[in-house]
């Protein structure tokens, strides 16, 4: 077939025999469909095949079996051996057939009896064989316009389609049986493609990133394999996150040019969940914090909550759980921050607190799912920020008072997390944090009320008592900022923090609602663009 020559469309009546005949394995009709000529997505979208799915379910089963056989056969070819053109055609056609009949088989084909040639369930064989094919140099190194390049694309598309199809039953500890099948496959060919993601088109890169994020989320074999990689070999693929995203890149609706920003962000989050020493391996750690804050603020300005808010805040919990990275937030933030609202200038820590409290807003009932992450971020940075500004201190106490007044069932636990953060400031960053320490003193009645409610505010009340004693001891009647600073300079945390043990950073685990909604988020990302371009091959 000539360069960029479009595949000739197959007339619908090509499939008439499927409607008129009961077929069997190795039936000539099936061989003709899979091997005689290249199919296209358009050629498979016809009423005849719709009727076949409705009236001839056994024919669909045979066709699907045969498609998996074809893919499995190619996967057994040694990597040093060239794949014949005829087998490439049957592989490509098989993938399109599997996509066409996905809705007909996706919820039940893992229960089909496995033929003697298959050692596992049909979807497990499909996933393992398809991913093995991805590792073949002829497929992995192909340019995207070739048949081999299209096979690579359709392998990713097929696996994602079956993984993310809705209304599937939970299977053991997996969202559905297809995640189990994915876990049983060796993900190395996919990971190798993702590590070289910059050389591919955005359409192909998007589905690669979505599949990798999905696999890392639920498949132990994937996370175990990637944990063996040094993080320094992975982080270069995230460089583009440091560039401010465009409006279309953040769009959650179908777009002709969605780019890969959100897909890359999702993978970044999953990578951070792995047991890496983040700061040592992640250059420009502060800039990555900003790269999370900017789209978070841009989503805030859309005035509607999305899963991205949870994803961004959870990512910030992971980043700030690294003590060295949190300590680096003391540096002045002088970069650009291209959002509609104006932001207050200060340190990276000041920017962080401003944006995360912008996210929770004034109505905590609306943003309740986000509150634990915000409280944990505050807790994580408290032991390391040397000087909170007046604006930031005010924001922190507004957030604390909102939590106290909130009727949310999780509020008492979150209030204690923020209190623990204040304890860390008093213990670890007492010397230069005059502003926020004065906020603590001014809010002494709040802490007394919290004590009555059973929260542990001992160290805070001991600090306030010691401060007031110093004021009285110095005969100060009217306490101004200068006098307060002198009093604080004369004090030492040892006076009121006896027996205190810093709790350490709070981490984040991919469980609960984050995990439950992950497949929905991946499905949303997968629908943002159309990877089904007309088939053109070299």
Short mmCIF file of C-alpha atoms in Angstrom, two decimals:
data_model
loop_
_atom_site.label_atom_id
_atom_site.label_comp_id
_atom_site.label_asym_id
_atom_site.label_seq_id
_atom_site.Cartn_x
_atom_site.Cartn_y
_atom_site.Cartn_z
CA UNK A 1 0.00 0.00 0.00
CA UNK A 2 1.42 3.36 -0.98
CA UNK A 3 2.54 6.10 1.36
CA UNK A 4 -0.45 7.70 3.13
CA UNK A 5 -2.85 5.88 0.84
CA UNK A 6 -6.23 5.51 2.54
CA UNK A 7 -7.54 2.01 3.02
CA UNK A 8 -10.41 1.20 0.69
CA UNK A 9 -13.66 0.92 2.62
CA UNK A 10 -15.20 -2.54 2.86
CA UNK A 11 -18.86 -2.71 1.80
CA UNK A 12 -21.29 -3.77 4.57
CA UNK A 13 -22.40 -6.89 2.66
CA UNK A 14 -18.89 -8.27 3.25
CA UNK A 15 -20.25 -9.37 6.65
CA UNK A 16 -23.52 -10.90 5.39
CA UNK A 17 -22.35 -14.47 5.96
CA UNK A 18 -22.05 -13.78 9.69
CA UNK A 19 -25.76 -13.06 9.75
CA UNK A 20 -26.79 -15.99 7.57
CA UNK A 21 -24.52 -18.77 8.88
CA UNK A 22 -23.60 -20.33 12.21
CA UNK A 23 -19.82 -20.29 12.18
CA UNK A 24 -17.20 -22.32 14.03
CA UNK A 25 -13.55 -21.90 15.01
CA UNK A 26 -11.30 -21.74 11.92
CA UNK A 27 -14.33 -21.09 9.74
CA UNK A 28 -13.35 -19.67 6.32
CA UNK A 29 -15.72 -16.76 6.94
CA UNK A 30 -13.73 -15.74 10.01
CA UNK A 31 -10.42 -16.15 8.20
CA UNK A 32 -11.70 -13.93 5.40
CA UNK A 33 -12.76 -11.21 7.83
CA UNK A 34 -9.48 -11.23 9.74
CA UNK A 35 -7.01 -11.83 6.94
CA UNK A 36 -8.26 -10.94 3.47
CA UNK A 37 -7.90 -7.17 3.68
CA UNK A 38 -7.41 -4.36 6.18
CA UNK A 39 -10.55 -3.41 8.05
CA UNK A 40 -11.33 0.11 9.25
CA UNK A 41 -13.34 1.41 12.16
CA UNK A 42 -15.88 2.82 9.73
CA UNK A 43 -16.31 -0.48 7.92
CA UNK A 44 -17.18 -2.19 11.21
CA UNK A 45 -19.79 0.38 12.17
CA UNK A 46 -22.70 -1.01 10.18
CA UNK A 47 -26.17 -2.38 10.83
CA UNK A 48 -25.28 -5.91 9.75
CA UNK A 49 -22.77 -6.33 12.57
CA UNK A 50 -25.25 -4.76 14.99
CA UNK A 51 -27.77 -7.43 13.99
CA UNK A 52 -25.09 -10.12 14.32
CA UNK A 53 -24.45 -9.01 17.90
CA UNK A 54 -28.18 -9.10 18.63
CA UNK A 55 -29.16 -12.35 16.90
CA UNK A 56 -25.98 -14.41 16.55
CA UNK A 57 -24.14 -14.20 19.89
CA UNK A 58 -22.32 -17.46 19.18
CA UNK A 59 -20.90 -16.01 15.97
CA UNK A 60 -19.63 -13.05 17.97
CA UNK A 61 -18.01 -15.45 20.43
CA UNK A 62 -16.30 -17.40 17.65
CA UNK A 63 -15.09 -14.21 15.98
CA UNK A 64 -13.71 -12.91 19.29
CA UNK A 65 -12.02 -16.23 20.07
CA UNK A 66 -10.44 -16.22 16.64
CA UNK A 67 -9.27 -12.62 17.09
CA UNK A 68 -7.54 -13.50 20.36
CA UNK A 69 -6.00 -16.61 18.73
CA UNK A 70 -4.56 -14.41 16.00
CA UNK A 71 -3.02 -11.96 18.46
CA UNK A 72 -1.70 -14.77 20.65
CA UNK A 73 -0.05 -16.43 17.66
CA UNK A 74 1.86 -13.27 16.77
CA UNK A 75 2.99 -12.78 20.37
CA UNK A 76 4.88 -16.07 20.14
CA UNK A 77 7.14 -14.78 17.37
CA UNK A 78 10.66 -14.16 18.65
CA UNK A 79 11.67 -10.50 18.89
CA UNK A 80 14.57 -11.04 16.51
CA UNK A 81 12.21 -12.47 13.86
CA UNK A 82 10.28 -10.19 11.52
CA UNK A 83 6.49 -10.41 11.69
CA UNK A 84 5.06 -11.32 8.25
CA UNK A 85 2.74 -8.78 6.63
CA UNK A 86 -0.17 -11.23 6.58
CA UNK A 87 0.06 -11.67 10.35
CA UNK A 88 0.29 -7.91 10.86
CA UNK A 89 -2.96 -7.51 8.91
CA UNK A 90 -4.73 -10.20 10.92
CA UNK A 91 -3.45 -8.67 14.17
CA UNK A 92 -4.71 -5.22 13.24
CA UNK A 93 -8.08 -6.57 12.10
CA UNK A 94 -8.39 -8.69 15.24
CA UNK A 95 -7.92 -5.62 17.44
CA UNK A 96 -10.61 -3.71 15.55
CA UNK A 97 -13.00 -6.65 15.80
CA UNK A 98 -12.41 -6.86 19.56
CA UNK A 99 -13.21 -3.17 19.89
CA UNK A 100 -16.33 -3.49 17.75
CA UNK A 101 -17.80 -6.25 19.92
CA UNK A 102 -16.51 -5.02 23.27
CA UNK A 103 -19.96 -4.13 24.60
CA UNK A 104 -21.22 -7.59 23.65
CA UNK A 105 -18.59 -9.57 25.55
CA UNK A 106 -16.90 -7.33 28.12
CA UNK A 107 -18.97 -8.35 31.15
CA UNK A 108 -18.89 -12.10 30.58
CA UNK A 109 -16.05 -13.31 28.38
CA UNK A 110 -13.74 -13.95 31.33
CA UNK A 111 -16.14 -16.80 32.23
CA UNK A 112 -15.92 -18.42 28.81
CA UNK A 113 -14.19 -21.81 28.75
CA UNK A 114 -10.59 -21.48 27.64
CA UNK A 115 -9.57 -23.59 24.63
CA UNK A 116 -6.71 -26.04 25.11
CA UNK A 117 -4.40 -23.60 23.33
CA UNK A 118 -4.99 -20.99 26.04
CA UNK A 119 -3.57 -21.34 29.53
CA UNK A 120 -5.73 -18.67 31.14
CA UNK A 121 -8.94 -16.69 30.68
CA UNK A 122 -9.58 -15.12 27.29
CA UNK A 123 -9.00 -11.51 28.42
CA UNK A 124 -5.84 -12.50 30.29
CA UNK A 125 -4.46 -14.15 27.16
CA UNK A 126 -5.42 -11.10 25.09
CA UNK A 127 -3.74 -8.61 27.43
CA UNK A 128 -0.60 -10.67 27.91
CA UNK A 129 -0.25 -11.36 24.19
CA UNK A 130 -0.95 -7.77 23.15
CA UNK A 131 1.56 -6.30 25.60
CA UNK A 132 4.15 -8.87 24.51
CA UNK A 133 3.66 -7.72 20.91
CA UNK A 134 4.31 -4.14 22.03
CA UNK A 135 7.81 -5.21 23.01
CA UNK A 136 8.65 -6.46 19.51
CA UNK A 137 11.10 -3.97 17.93
CA UNK A 138 9.04 -3.98 14.74
CA UNK A 139 6.08 -2.63 16.71
CA UNK A 140 7.82 -0.62 19.42
CA UNK A 141 10.05 1.34 17.03
CA UNK A 142 7.55 1.81 14.21
CA UNK A 143 6.57 5.24 12.97
CA UNK A 144 2.96 6.04 13.71
CA UNK A 145 1.79 6.15 10.09
CA UNK A 146 2.81 2.55 9.37
CA UNK A 147 0.65 -0.51 9.87
CA UNK A 148 2.91 -1.50 12.76
CA UNK A 149 2.39 1.94 14.30
CA UNK A 150 -1.37 1.57 13.99
CA UNK A 151 -1.22 -1.86 15.61
CA UNK A 152 0.60 -0.27 18.55
CA UNK A 153 -2.14 2.37 18.82
CA UNK A 154 -4.95 -0.18 18.62
CA UNK A 155 -3.38 -2.41 21.26
CA UNK A 156 -3.49 0.47 23.72
CA UNK A 157 -7.00 1.43 22.61
CA UNK A 158 -8.31 -2.12 22.94
CA UNK A 159 -6.87 -2.70 26.41
CA UNK A 160 -8.20 0.64 27.64
CA UNK A 161 -11.63 0.01 26.16
CA UNK A 162 -12.02 -3.25 28.07
CA UNK A 163 -10.50 -1.89 31.28
CA UNK A 164 -12.69 1.20 31.42
CA UNK A 165 -15.98 -0.14 30.09
CA UNK A 166 -18.64 0.66 32.70
CA UNK A 167 -20.96 -1.67 34.62
CA UNK A 168 -18.42 -4.44 35.18
CA UNK A 169 -18.45 -6.45 38.39
CA UNK A 170 -15.66 -6.18 40.94
CA UNK A 171 -13.26 -9.10 40.65
CA UNK A 172 -11.43 -10.08 43.84
CA UNK A 173 -9.45 -6.95 44.84
CA UNK A 174 -9.65 -5.40 41.37
CA UNK A 175 -12.24 -3.00 39.91
CA UNK A 176 -13.03 -5.69 37.33
CA UNK A 177 -11.53 -8.85 35.83
CA UNK A 178 -9.63 -6.89 33.20
CA UNK A 179 -7.48 -5.25 35.87
CA UNK A 180 -6.61 -8.73 37.07
CA UNK A 181 -5.68 -9.62 33.48
CA UNK A 182 -3.54 -6.48 33.29
CA UNK A 183 -1.77 -7.38 36.53
CA UNK A 184 -0.92 -10.81 35.10
CA UNK A 185 0.92 -9.21 32.17
CA UNK A 186 4.50 -7.97 32.09
CA UNK A 187 4.17 -4.16 31.80
CA UNK A 188 7.78 -3.52 30.73
CA UNK A 189 6.96 -2.93 27.02
CA UNK A 190 4.37 -0.31 28.01
CA UNK A 191 6.70 1.35 30.52
CA UNK A 192 9.47 1.52 27.92
CA UNK A 193 7.11 3.29 25.54
CA UNK A 194 6.02 5.73 28.26
CA UNK A 195 9.64 6.53 29.17
CA UNK A 196 10.09 7.63 25.55
CA UNK A 197 6.71 9.34 25.36
CA UNK A 198 8.11 12.60 24.00
CA UNK A 199 8.79 11.08 20.60
CA UNK A 200 5.15 10.18 19.96
CA UNK A 201 2.19 12.27 18.84
CA UNK A 202 -0.07 13.67 21.56
CA UNK A 203 -2.96 11.42 20.47
CA UNK A 204 -0.92 8.28 21.00
CA UNK A 205 0.87 9.64 24.07
CA UNK A 206 -2.46 10.36 25.75
CA UNK A 207 -3.71 6.78 25.69
CA UNK A 208 -0.26 5.46 26.70
CA UNK A 209 -0.25 7.70 29.76
CA UNK A 210 -3.83 6.80 30.66
CA UNK A 211 -3.08 3.09 30.47
CA UNK A 212 0.10 3.44 32.51
CA UNK A 213 -1.68 5.48 35.19
CA UNK A 214 -4.48 2.92 35.29
CA UNK A 215 -2.06 0.03 35.61
CA UNK A 216 -0.05 1.69 38.36
CA UNK A 217 -3.21 2.47 40.28
CA UNK A 218 -4.39 -1.11 40.65
CA UNK A 219 -1.70 -3.57 39.56
CA UNK A 220 1.01 -4.52 42.04
CA UNK A 221 3.15 -6.01 39.30
CA UNK A 222 3.31 -2.58 37.65
CA UNK A 223 4.25 -0.64 40.78
CA UNK A 224 6.80 -3.28 41.78
CA UNK A 225 8.49 -3.11 38.39
CA UNK A 226 8.59 0.69 38.29
CA UNK A 227 9.92 0.82 41.84
CA UNK A 228 13.05 -0.85 40.49
CA UNK A 229 13.66 2.12 38.20
CA UNK A 230 15.63 5.05 39.56
CA UNK A 231 13.36 8.07 39.73
CA UNK A 232 15.93 10.17 37.89
CA UNK A 233 15.28 8.03 34.79
CA UNK A 234 11.55 8.76 34.99
CA UNK A 235 11.17 12.42 35.96
CA UNK A 236 12.31 13.88 32.58
CA UNK A 237 8.99 12.88 31.03
CA UNK A 238 7.30 15.32 33.43
CA UNK A 239 9.29 18.39 32.34
CA UNK A 240 6.36 19.74 30.33
CA UNK A 241 4.29 20.00 33.52
CA UNK A 242 6.49 22.96 34.42
CA UNK A 243 5.00 24.91 31.50
CA UNK A 244 1.69 26.63 32.22
CA UNK A 245 -1.18 24.68 30.60
CA UNK A 246 -3.50 26.23 28.04
CA UNK A 247 -7.27 26.36 28.40
CA UNK A 248 -7.73 23.49 25.94
CA UNK A 249 -5.23 21.34 27.83
CA UNK A 250 -7.34 21.67 30.98
CA UNK A 251 -10.65 21.13 29.21
CA UNK A 252 -12.55 18.06 30.38
CA UNK A 253 -14.82 18.04 27.34
CA UNK A 254 -14.00 16.58 23.95
CA UNK A 255 -11.36 18.70 22.27
CA UNK A 256 -9.54 18.51 18.97
CA UNK A 257 -6.28 19.43 20.67
CA UNK A 258 -6.39 18.31 24.32
CA UNK A 259 -2.66 17.70 24.57
CA UNK A 260 -1.36 15.42 27.32
CA UNK A 261 -1.19 17.75 30.34
CA UNK A 262 -3.90 16.12 32.47
CA UNK A 263 -2.81 12.62 31.48
CA UNK A 264 0.79 13.41 32.41
CA UNK A 265 -0.39 14.93 35.68
CA UNK A 266 -2.28 11.72 36.53
CA UNK A 267 0.83 9.64 35.92
CA UNK A 268 2.93 12.07 37.98
CA UNK A 269 0.61 11.46 40.92
CA UNK A 270 0.84 7.68 40.54
CA UNK A 271 4.65 7.83 40.29
CA UNK A 272 4.84 9.89 43.49
CA UNK A 273 3.00 7.08 45.28
CA UNK A 274 5.98 4.80 44.65
CA UNK A 275 8.65 4.53 47.37
CA UNK A 276 11.08 7.09 46.00
CA UNK A 277 13.12 9.74 47.78
CA UNK A 278 11.30 12.48 45.92
CA UNK A 279 13.37 15.57 46.62
CA UNK A 280 16.76 13.99 45.96
CA UNK A 281 15.55 12.68 42.61
CA UNK A 282 13.20 15.49 41.56
CA UNK A 283 15.05 18.63 40.48
CA UNK A 284 13.06 21.84 40.67
CA UNK A 285 10.87 20.47 43.45
CA UNK A 286 9.44 23.91 44.27
CA UNK A 287 8.58 24.47 40.63
CA UNK A 288 6.65 21.22 40.57
CA UNK A 289 4.64 22.46 43.55
CA UNK A 290 3.80 25.58 41.54
CA UNK A 291 2.99 23.40 38.53
CA UNK A 292 0.29 21.77 40.67
CA UNK A 293 -0.95 25.02 42.20
CA UNK A 294 -1.46 26.85 38.91
CA UNK A 295 -3.94 24.44 37.27
CA UNK A 296 -5.56 23.98 40.68
CA UNK A 297 -6.23 27.72 40.86
CA UNK A 298 -7.38 27.74 37.23
CA UNK A 299 -9.88 25.00 38.07
CA UNK A 300 -10.89 26.99 41.18
CA UNK A 301 -11.77 29.92 38.94
CA UNK A 302 -14.13 27.72 36.94
CA UNK A 303 -16.19 27.56 40.15
CA UNK A 304 -16.99 23.87 39.90
CA UNK A 305 -15.43 20.95 41.71
CA UNK A 306 -13.87 18.16 39.68
CA UNK A 307 -11.81 15.09 40.42
CA UNK A 308 -8.78 17.18 39.47
CA UNK A 309 -9.12 19.11 42.74
CA UNK A 310 -8.71 15.89 44.74
CA UNK A 311 -5.90 14.75 42.47
CA UNK A 312 -3.99 18.03 42.77
CA UNK A 313 -4.34 18.26 46.55
CA UNK A 314 -3.34 14.61 47.00
CA UNK A 315 -0.28 15.29 44.84
CA UNK A 316 0.61 18.22 47.08
CA UNK A 317 0.30 15.98 50.15
CA UNK A 318 2.79 13.59 48.54
CA UNK A 319 5.20 16.38 47.61
CA UNK A 320 5.07 18.15 50.98
CA UNK A 321 5.54 14.89 52.86
CA UNK A 322 9.18 15.17 51.81
CA UNK A 323 10.86 17.28 54.54
CA UNK A 324 13.54 18.67 52.25
CA UNK A 325 11.00 19.79 49.67
CA UNK A 326 8.84 21.43 52.35
CA UNK A 327 11.89 23.24 53.72
CA UNK A 328 12.66 24.56 50.23
CA UNK A 329 9.31 26.38 50.23
CA UNK A 330 10.89 29.11 52.39
CA UNK A 331 12.43 30.61 49.25
CA UNK A 332 10.75 33.75 47.84
CA UNK A 333 8.34 33.07 44.99
CA UNK A 334 9.17 35.52 42.20
CA UNK A 335 7.88 33.64 39.17
CA UNK A 336 4.79 34.22 37.08
CA UNK A 337 1.44 32.77 38.09
CA UNK A 338 -0.92 33.17 35.16
CA UNK A 339 -4.39 33.07 36.70
CA UNK A 340 -7.29 35.51 36.63
CA UNK A 341 -7.07 36.33 40.33
CA UNK A 342 -4.14 38.24 41.76
CA UNK A 343 -2.00 36.33 44.24
CA UNK A 344 -0.09 37.73 47.19
CA UNK A 345 3.67 37.72 46.85
CA UNK A 346 5.78 35.99 49.45
CA UNK A 347 7.41 32.60 49.73
CA UNK A 348 6.46 29.40 47.96
CA UNK A 349 4.83 28.36 51.24
CA UNK A 350 2.68 31.50 51.23
CA UNK A 351 1.54 30.76 47.69
CA UNK A 352 0.78 27.17 48.62
CA UNK A 353 -1.42 28.11 51.56
CA UNK A 354 -3.23 30.78 49.57
CA UNK A 355 -4.17 28.46 46.72
CA UNK A 356 -5.21 25.48 48.83
CA UNK A 357 -7.42 27.69 50.99
CA UNK A 358 -8.83 29.27 47.83
CA UNK A 359 -9.80 25.72 46.91
CA UNK A 360 -11.75 25.05 50.10
CA UNK A 361 -13.49 28.42 49.81
CA UNK A 362 -15.96 29.82 52.30
CA UNK A 363 -18.44 26.92 52.14
CA UNK A 364 -16.71 23.85 53.55
CA UNK A 365 -19.82 21.73 53.07
CA UNK A 366 -19.27 22.03 49.32
CA UNK A 367 -15.60 21.10 49.48
CA UNK A 368 -15.76 18.55 52.31
CA UNK A 369 -13.96 15.76 50.36
CA UNK A 370 -10.96 18.06 49.92
CA UNK A 371 -10.53 19.08 53.56
CA UNK A 372 -8.37 16.15 54.75
CA UNK A 373 -5.76 16.83 52.07
CA UNK A 374 -5.66 20.55 52.88
CA UNK A 375 -5.24 19.83 56.59
CA UNK A 376 -2.43 17.35 55.84
CA UNK A 377 -0.59 19.83 53.61
CA UNK A 378 -0.71 22.44 56.37
CA UNK A 379 0.54 19.84 58.83
CA UNK A 380 3.39 18.77 56.52
CA UNK A 381 4.84 22.23 55.93
CA UNK A 382 4.38 23.53 59.49
CA UNK A 383 7.57 21.97 60.81
CA UNK A 384 9.63 23.58 58.05
CA UNK A 385 8.27 27.06 57.25
CA UNK A 386 10.41 29.64 59.01
CA UNK A 387 8.10 32.62 58.73
CA UNK A 388 4.43 32.64 57.77
CA UNK A 389 3.31 36.05 56.47
CA UNK A 390 0.40 37.96 58.01
CA UNK A 391 -1.80 37.10 55.03
CA UNK A 392 -0.95 33.40 55.29
CA UNK A 393 -1.35 33.32 59.07
CA UNK A 394 -4.77 34.90 58.69
CA UNK A 395 -5.73 32.35 56.03
CA UNK A 396 -4.66 29.47 58.24
CA UNK A 397 -6.75 30.67 61.16
CA UNK A 398 -9.74 31.36 58.92
CA UNK A 399 -9.47 27.76 57.75
CA UNK A 400 -9.12 26.49 61.33
CA UNK A 401 -12.18 28.44 62.48
CA UNK A 402 -14.16 27.22 59.47
CA UNK A 403 -13.33 23.65 60.45
CA UNK A 404 -14.33 24.28 64.06
CA UNK A 405 -17.68 25.75 63.01
CA UNK A 406 -18.27 23.05 60.42
CA UNK A 407 -20.83 20.40 61.18
CA UNK A 408 -18.94 17.86 59.08
CA UNK A 409 -18.32 14.57 60.88
CA UNK A 410 -14.62 14.62 59.97
CA UNK A 411 -14.08 18.15 61.34
CA UNK A 412 -12.80 17.22 64.85
CA UNK A 413 -10.13 14.95 63.40
CA UNK A 414 -9.06 17.59 60.90
CA UNK A 415 -8.97 20.31 63.56
CA UNK A 416 -6.57 18.12 65.53
CA UNK A 417 -4.35 17.75 62.46
CA UNK A 418 -4.14 21.54 62.13
CA UNK A 419 -3.48 21.83 65.89
CA UNK A 420 -0.63 19.35 65.49
CA UNK A 421 0.70 21.61 62.73
CA UNK A 422 0.66 24.59 65.10
CA UNK A 423 2.47 22.48 67.70
CA UNK A 424 5.17 21.83 65.11
CA UNK A 425 5.54 25.55 64.42
CA UNK A 426 5.99 26.22 68.14
CA UNK A 427 8.44 23.35 68.54
CA UNK A 428 10.46 23.51 65.33
CA UNK A 429 10.12 27.03 63.88
CA UNK A 430 9.60 29.25 66.92
CA UNK A 431 12.39 31.74 66.35
CA UNK A 432 11.13 33.65 63.29
CA UNK A 433 7.41 32.92 63.28
CA UNK A 434 6.32 35.93 65.32
CA UNK A 435 3.29 36.68 63.16
CA UNK A 436 1.57 33.32 63.38
CA UNK A 437 2.53 32.91 67.04
CA UNK A 438 0.72 36.17 67.78
CA UNK A 439 -2.31 34.76 65.95
CA UNK A 440 -2.10 31.80 68.32
CA UNK A 441 -2.09 34.10 71.35
CA UNK A 442 -4.97 36.22 70.04
CA UNK A 443 -7.06 33.08 69.51
CA UNK A 444 -6.52 31.74 73.03
CA UNK A 445 -10.26 31.53 73.69
CA UNK A 446 -10.65 29.30 70.65
CA UNK A 447 -8.08 26.87 72.01
CA UNK A 448 -9.73 26.86 75.43
CA UNK A 449 -13.01 25.89 73.79
CA UNK A 450 -11.26 23.15 71.84
CA UNK A 451 -9.85 21.80 75.09
CA UNK A 452 -13.37 21.59 76.48
CA UNK A 453 -14.36 19.63 73.37
CA UNK A 454 -11.69 17.05 74.12
CA UNK A 455 -9.02 18.08 71.62
CA UNK A 456 -5.38 17.99 72.64
CA UNK A 457 -4.23 21.61 72.80
CA UNK A 458 -1.95 21.22 75.82
CA UNK A 459 1.23 22.55 74.21
CA UNK A 460 -0.55 25.52 72.65
CA UNK A 461 -2.16 26.52 75.96
CA UNK A 462 1.15 26.04 77.76
CA UNK A 463 2.81 28.36 75.22
CA UNK A 464 0.07 30.99 75.63
CA UNK A 465 0.35 30.79 79.42
CA UNK A 466 4.15 31.16 79.26
CA UNK A 467 3.82 34.13 76.90
CA UNK A 468 1.28 35.90 79.10
CA UNK A 469 3.47 35.27 82.13
CA UNK A 470 6.42 36.91 80.35
CA UNK A 471 4.29 39.91 79.43
CA UNK A 472 3.16 40.33 83.01
CA UNK A 473 6.68 39.78 84.29
CA UNK A 474 7.94 42.60 82.07
CA UNK A 475 5.19 44.95 83.23
CA UNK A 476 3.88 45.50 79.70
CA UNK A 477 0.43 47.06 79.70
CA UNK A 478 -0.10 47.68 75.99
CA UNK A 479 1.38 44.96 73.83
CA UNK A 480 2.49 46.09 70.38
CA UNK A 481 4.22 44.13 67.64
CA UNK A 482 7.70 45.19 68.70
CA UNK A 483 7.08 44.30 72.33
CA UNK A 484 5.54 40.95 71.36
CA UNK A 485 8.55 40.14 69.22
CA UNK A 486 10.92 40.95 72.07
CA UNK A 487 8.95 38.72 74.42
CA UNK A 488 9.01 35.86 71.92
CA UNK A 489 12.74 36.31 71.36
CA UNK A 490 13.28 35.87 75.08
CA UNK A 491 11.37 32.59 75.14
CA UNK A 492 12.42 29.06 74.27
CA UNK A 493 10.13 26.19 73.22
CA UNK A 494 11.83 24.05 75.86
CA UNK A 495 9.86 26.01 78.47
CA UNK A 496 6.49 24.67 77.33
CA UNK A 497 7.14 21.76 74.95
CA UNK A 498 8.59 19.30 77.45
CA UNK A 499 7.88 15.74 76.32
CA UNK A 500 6.73 16.81 72.86
CA UNK A 501 7.57 14.45 70.01
CA UNK A 502 7.10 15.75 66.45
CA UNK A 503 4.61 13.47 64.66
CA UNK A 504 6.39 13.57 61.31
CA UNK A 505 4.80 14.19 57.91
CA UNK A 506 1.43 12.87 56.87
CA UNK A 507 1.42 10.78 53.74
CA UNK A 508 -1.23 9.80 51.26
CA UNK A 509 -2.49 6.37 50.23
CA UNK A 510 -4.38 5.57 47.05
CA UNK A 511 -7.54 4.22 48.67
CA UNK A 512 -11.13 5.19 49.35
CA UNK A 513 -12.81 7.66 47.07
CA UNK A 514 -9.57 8.42 45.22
CA UNK A 515 -9.31 4.79 44.10
CA UNK A 516 -13.05 4.33 43.61
CA UNK A 517 -13.28 7.24 41.18
CA UNK A 518 -9.96 6.69 39.41
CA UNK A 519 -11.43 4.66 36.55
CA UNK A 520 -14.07 7.37 36.07
CA UNK A 521 -11.29 9.96 35.86
CA UNK A 522 -9.37 7.84 33.36
CA UNK A 523 -12.56 7.41 31.34
CA UNK A 524 -13.07 11.18 31.37
CA UNK A 525 -9.53 11.75 30.11
CA UNK A 526 -9.89 9.06 27.45
CA UNK A 527 -12.95 10.82 26.05
CA UNK A 528 -11.23 14.22 25.74
CA UNK A 529 -9.90 13.54 22.26
CA UNK A 530 -10.43 11.22 19.33
CA UNK A 531 -7.56 8.86 18.60
CA UNK A 532 -9.46 7.08 15.84
CA UNK A 533 -7.99 8.85 12.85
CA UNK A 534 -8.74 7.46 9.42
CA UNK A 535 -6.47 4.53 8.71
CA UNK A 536 -3.50 5.61 6.63
CA UNK A 537 -0.48 3.40 6.37
CA UNK A 538 2.82 3.27 4.63
#
